[in-house]
PDB file of C-alpha atoms and ligand atoms in Angstrom:
ATOM      1  CA  MET A   1     -22.782   0.323   3.912  1.00 56.00           C
ATOM      2  CA  SER A   2     -21.870   1.864   6.741  1.00 80.00           C
ATOM      3  CA  LEU A   3     -22.934   4.915   7.982  1.00 89.00           C
ATOM      4  CA  TYR A   4     -18.811   5.546   9.383  1.00 96.00           C
ATOM      5  CA  SER A   5     -16.441   6.275   6.764  1.00 97.00           C
ATOM      6  CA  GLU A   6     -13.249   4.492   7.588  1.00 97.00           C
ATOM      7  CA  LYS A   7     -11.192   6.917   8.529  1.00 97.00           C
ATOM      8  CA  VAL A   8     -13.635   7.428  10.982  1.00 97.00           C
ATOM      9  CA  MET A   9     -13.665   4.340  12.350  1.00 97.00           C
ATOM     10  CA  ASP A  10     -10.248   4.386  12.606  1.00 98.00           C
ATOM     11  CA  HIS A  11      -9.698   8.239  14.151  1.00 98.00           C
ATOM     12  CA  PHE A  12     -11.851   6.312  17.122  1.00 97.00           C
ATOM     13  CA  ARG A  13     -10.591   3.111  17.728  1.00 97.00           C
ATOM     14  CA  ASN A  14      -6.803   4.362  17.749  1.00 98.00           C
ATOM     15  CA  PRO A  15      -7.527   7.911  18.146  1.00 98.00           C
ATOM     16  CA  ARG A  16      -4.602  10.153  18.160  1.00 98.00           C
ATOM     17  CA  ASN A  17      -3.185  12.789  20.251  1.00 98.00           C
ATOM     18  CA  VAL A  18      -4.776  11.286  23.727  1.00 98.00           C
ATOM     19  CA  GLY A  19      -4.331  13.028  26.890  1.00 98.00           C
ATOM     20  CA  ILE A  20      -3.032  15.811  28.292  1.00 97.00           C
ATOM     21  CA  ILE A  21      -0.337  18.564  28.827  1.00 98.00           C
ATOM     22  CA  GLU A  22       0.403  19.429  31.771  1.00 97.00           C
ATOM     23  CA  ASP A  23       2.149  21.976  31.414  1.00 97.00           C
ATOM     24  CA  ALA A  24      -0.051  23.393  28.812  1.00 98.00           C
ATOM     25  CA  ASP A  25       0.723  27.391  26.884  1.00 98.00           C
ATOM     26  CA  GLY A  26      -3.646  27.184  26.171  1.00 97.00           C
ATOM     27  CA  VAL A  27      -5.841  24.490  27.571  1.00 97.00           C
ATOM     28  CA  GLY A  28      -9.656  25.092  25.491  1.00 95.00           C
ATOM     29  CA  GLU A  29     -12.519  23.986  27.226  1.00 95.00           C
ATOM     30  CA  VAL A  30     -16.382  23.930  24.452  1.00 94.00           C
ATOM     31  CA  GLY A  31     -20.344  21.477  25.206  1.00 93.00           C
ATOM     32  CA  ASN A  32     -22.149  21.284  23.307  1.00 91.00           C
ATOM     33  CA  ALA A  33     -26.027  20.935  25.725  1.00 89.00           C
ATOM     34  CA  LYS A  34     -27.908  18.846  23.122  1.00 91.00           C
ATOM     35  CA  CYS A  35     -26.268  16.026  23.657  1.00 93.00           C
ATOM     36  CA  GLY A  36     -23.893  16.144  26.655  1.00 94.00           C
ATOM     37  CA  ASP A  37     -20.401  15.741  24.999  1.00 95.00           C
ATOM     38  CA  ILE A  38     -17.359  17.864  25.903  1.00 95.00           C
ATOM     39  CA  MET A  39     -14.173  18.364  24.213  1.00 96.00           C
ATOM     40  CA  LYS A  40     -11.284  19.153  25.839  1.00 97.00           C
ATOM     41  CA  MET A  41      -8.156  21.279  23.362  1.00 98.00           C
ATOM     42  CA  TYR A  42      -5.037  21.515  25.456  1.00 98.00           C
ATOM     43  CA  ILE A  43      -1.723  23.529  23.946  1.00 98.00           C
ATOM     44  CA  LYS A  44       1.475  23.889  23.914  1.00 98.00           C
ATOM     45  CA  VAL A  45       3.486  26.952  21.435  1.00 98.00           C
ATOM     46  CA  LYS A  46       6.994  28.227  20.819  1.00 98.00           C
ATOM     47  CA  ASP A  47       7.512  30.586  18.471  1.00 97.00           C
ATOM     48  CA  GLY A  48       3.847  31.233  17.231  1.00 96.00           C
ATOM     49  CA  ILE A  49       3.897  27.284  16.177  1.00 98.00           C
ATOM     50  CA  LEU A  50       1.659  24.676  18.035  1.00 98.00           C
ATOM     51  CA  VAL A  51       4.775  21.960  18.892  1.00 98.00           C
ATOM     52  CA  ASP A  52       2.725  19.968  20.703  1.00 98.00           C
ATOM     53  CA  VAL A  53      -1.715  19.305  21.262  1.00 98.00           C
ATOM     54  CA  LYS A  54      -4.004  16.639  23.299  1.00 98.00           C
ATOM     55  CA  PHE A  55      -6.798  16.474  23.619  1.00 98.00           C
ATOM     56  CA  GLU A  56      -9.830  15.068  25.963  1.00 98.00           C
ATOM     57  CA  THR A  57     -13.702  14.175  24.623  1.00 96.00           C
ATOM     58  CA  PHE A  58     -16.128  12.696  26.502  1.00 96.00           C
ATOM     59  CA  GLY A  59     -18.469  13.007  23.762  1.00 94.00           C
ATOM     60  CA  CYS A  60     -19.114  10.227  20.470  1.00 96.00           C
ATOM     61  CA  GLY A  61     -17.183   8.749  18.594  1.00 97.00           C
ATOM     62  CA  SER A  62     -17.617  11.890  15.488  1.00 97.00           C
ATOM     63  CA  ALA A  63     -16.561  13.954  18.567  1.00 97.00           C
ATOM     64  CA  ILE A  64     -13.903  10.726  19.366  1.00 98.00           C
ATOM     65  CA  ALA A  65     -12.340  11.073  15.320  1.00 98.00           C
ATOM     66  CA  SER A  66     -12.842  14.145  15.101  1.00 98.00           C
ATOM     67  CA  SER A  67     -10.909  15.603  17.974  1.00 98.00           C
ATOM     68  CA  SER A  68      -7.667  12.757  16.887  1.00 98.00           C
ATOM     69  CA  MET A  69      -8.229  14.521  13.074  1.00 98.00           C
ATOM     70  CA  ALA A  70      -8.170  17.850  14.203  1.00 98.00           C
ATOM     71  CA  THR A  71      -5.187  17.051  16.648  1.00 98.00           C
ATOM     72  CA  GLU A  72      -3.365  16.049  13.443  1.00 98.00           C
ATOM     73  CA  MET A  73      -4.231  18.415  11.472  1.00 98.00           C
ATOM     74  CA  ILE A  74      -3.042  21.013  13.578  1.00 98.00           C
ATOM     75  CA  LYS A  75      -0.036  19.432  15.341  1.00 98.00           C
ATOM     76  CA  GLY A  76       4.372  21.286  13.858  1.00 98.00           C
ATOM     77  CA  LYS A  77       1.346  24.491  11.765  1.00 98.00           C
ATOM     78  CA  PRO A  78       1.829  27.949  12.769  1.00 98.00           C
ATOM     79  CA  ILE A  79      -1.442  29.101  14.667  1.00 97.00           C
ATOM     80  CA  SER A  80      -2.549  31.568  12.417  1.00 93.00           C
ATOM     81  CA  GLU A  81      -3.306  28.414  10.375  1.00 96.00           C
ATOM     82  CA  ALA A  82      -4.464  26.185  13.148  1.00 96.00           C
ATOM     83  CA  LEU A  83      -7.830  29.198  12.909  1.00 95.00           C
ATOM     84  CA  THR A  84      -8.609  28.783  10.189  1.00 95.00           C
ATOM     85  CA  LEU A  85      -9.193  25.108  10.836  1.00 96.00           C
ATOM     86  CA  THR A  86     -13.179  24.057   9.798  1.00 95.00           C
ATOM     87  CA  ASN A  87     -15.608  22.281  11.377  1.00 95.00           C
ATOM     88  CA  ARG A  88     -15.768  21.264   7.840  1.00 96.00           C
ATOM     89  CA  ALA A  89     -12.264  20.143   6.984  1.00 98.00           C
ATOM     90  CA  VAL A  90     -12.603  18.364   9.548  1.00 98.00           C
ATOM     91  CA  THR A  91     -15.274  16.223   8.525  1.00 98.00           C
ATOM     92  CA  GLU A  92     -14.367  16.379   4.830  1.00 98.00           C
ATOM     93  CA  ALA A  93     -10.817  14.969   6.656  1.00 98.00           C
ATOM     94  CA  LEU A  94     -12.816  12.236   7.863  1.00 98.00           C
ATOM     95  CA  GLY A  95     -14.047  11.288   4.297  1.00 98.00           C
ATOM     96  CA  GLY A  96     -17.494  12.777   6.127  1.00 97.00           C
ATOM     97  CA  LEU A  97     -19.578  12.175   8.947  1.00 97.00           C
ATOM     98  CA  PRO A  98     -23.214  11.712   9.055  1.00 96.00           C
ATOM     99  CA  ALA A  99     -25.153  15.436   8.509  1.00 95.00           C
ATOM    100  CA  HIS A 100     -26.896  14.722  12.633  1.00 94.00           C
ATOM    101  CA  LYS A 101     -22.885  14.676  13.239  1.00 95.00           C
ATOM    102  CA  LEU A 102     -21.996  17.455  11.744  1.00 94.00           C
ATOM    103  CA  HIS A 103     -22.641  19.591  15.021  1.00 94.00           C
ATOM    104  CA  CYS A 104     -19.245  17.070  16.908  1.00 95.00           C
ATOM    105  CA  SER A 105     -17.116  18.400  14.328  1.00 96.00           C
ATOM    106  CA  VAL A 106     -17.770  21.688  15.517  1.00 94.00           C
ATOM    107  CA  LEU A 107     -16.878  20.781  19.030  1.00 94.00           C
ATOM    108  CA  ALA A 108     -13.196  20.502  17.731  1.00 96.00           C
ATOM    109  CA  GLU A 109     -13.425  23.072  15.643  1.00 96.00           C
ATOM    110  CA  GLU A 110     -14.530  25.667  19.009  1.00 95.00           C
ATOM    111  CA  ALA A 111     -11.586  23.413  21.366  1.00 96.00           C
ATOM    112  CA  VAL A 112      -9.346  24.433  19.071  1.00 97.00           C
ATOM    113  CA  GLN A 113      -9.747  28.235  19.209  1.00 96.00           C
ATOM    114  CA  ALA A 114     -10.392  28.239  22.680  1.00 95.00           C
ATOM    115  CA  ALA A 115      -7.307  26.902  23.250  1.00 96.00           C
ATOM    116  CA  VAL A 116      -5.337  28.867  21.283  1.00 96.00           C
ATOM    117  CA  LEU A 117      -8.024  32.398  23.125  1.00 95.00           C
ATOM    118  CA  ASP A 118      -6.109  31.052  26.969  1.00 95.00           C
ATOM    119  CA  TYR A 119      -3.131  30.998  25.328  1.00 97.00           C
ATOM    120  CA  TYR A 120      -3.181  34.992  23.765  1.00 95.00           C
ATOM    121  CA  LYS A 121      -5.155  35.770  26.890  1.00 94.00           C
ATOM    122  CA  LYS A 122      -2.390  33.927  29.040  1.00 96.00           C
ATOM    123  CA  ASN A 123       0.023  35.530  27.178  1.00 96.00           C
ATOM    124  CA  ASN A 124      -1.030  39.199  27.287  1.00 96.00           C
ATOM    125  CA  ILE A 125      -1.564  38.561  23.043  1.00 94.00           C
ATOM    126  CA  PRO A 126      -3.394  40.741  21.164  1.00 93.00           C
ATOM    127  CA  TYR A 127      -5.439  39.382  18.803  1.00 89.00           C
ATOM    128  CA  ASP A 128      -8.767  39.775  16.126  1.00 87.00           C
ATOM    129  CA  GLU A 129     -11.799  38.885  17.831  1.00 85.00           C
ATOM    130  CA  ALA A 130     -12.842  38.445  13.583  1.00 84.00           C
ATOM    131  CA  ASP A 131      -9.909  35.069  13.827  1.00 86.00           C
ATOM    132  CA  PHE A 132     -12.408  33.436  15.767  1.00 85.00           C
ATOM    133  CA  LYS A 133     -15.384  32.119  15.636  1.00 75.00           C
ATOM    134  CA  CYS A 134     -16.867  29.800  17.883  1.00 67.00           C
ATOM    135  CA  ALA A 135     -20.166  30.009  20.512  1.00 55.00           C
ATOM    136  CA  LEU A 136     -17.601  30.102  23.581  1.00 54.00           C
ATOM    137  CA  CYS A 137     -15.083  32.865  21.748  1.00 56.00           C
ATOM    138  CA  ALA A 138     -18.113  35.443  21.397  1.00 51.00           C
ATOM    139  CA  HIS A 139     -20.327  34.165  24.187  1.00 51.00           C
ATOM    140  CA  GLU A 140     -16.892  35.806  26.163  1.00 52.00           C
ATOM    141  CA  HIS A 141     -16.745  38.015  23.994  1.00 44.00           C
ATOM    142  CA  ASP A 142     -19.664  39.791  24.549  1.00 44.00           C
ATOM    143  CA  VAL A 143     -19.157  39.520  28.111  1.00 40.00           C
ATOM    144  CA  HIS A 144     -16.489  41.603  27.812  1.00 40.00           C
ATOM    145  CA  GLY A 145     -18.309  43.798  25.342  1.00 38.00           C
ATOM    146  CA  GLU A 146     -21.195  44.650  27.966  1.00 37.00           C
ATOM    147  CA  GLU A 147     -21.900  48.021  29.303  1.00 35.00           C
ATOM    148  CA  SER A 148     -22.330  47.626  33.511  1.00 32.00           C
TER     149      SER A 148
HETATM  150 FE1  LIG B   1     -23.041  15.157  20.371  1.00 63.30          FE
HETATM  151 FE2  LIG B   1     -20.904  13.941  18.717  1.00 63.30          FE
HETATM  152  S1  LIG B   1     -22.972  13.864  19.621  1.00 63.30           S
HETATM  153  S2  LIG B   1     -20.914  15.438  20.452  1.00 63.30           S
END
């Protein structure tokens, strides 16, 4: 039996929404320090809806499949829905990932959140920090919250 589901293999071999959005409204880049993989997510927003989503992933097959699936899951959806996308939902949609590859799907969740956060910041849109669970965002908040 293969270690990877057919869905994972499909999204790895034929990833959806690969590329960059030149005039993106938000860009999020996240990485995993351990494996060195990097994921970049681009979003185009209109009236609170993610009208376009693209990604570039310099990483393993599971990270590519996760980001591909994540873009499909949030494209055309309201931002509020994209922010509730969990790595678990991505993993489930992919038909599962081996335990040691779960962190790859976390990158997808974080990249989406980072892109939305970038969009909020660029447009001075107030946001609730509690909506951002990603490590990168949390770090940024820490930096912000630091007393000088
Ligand atoms: Fe690190 Fe997959 S091995 S993202």
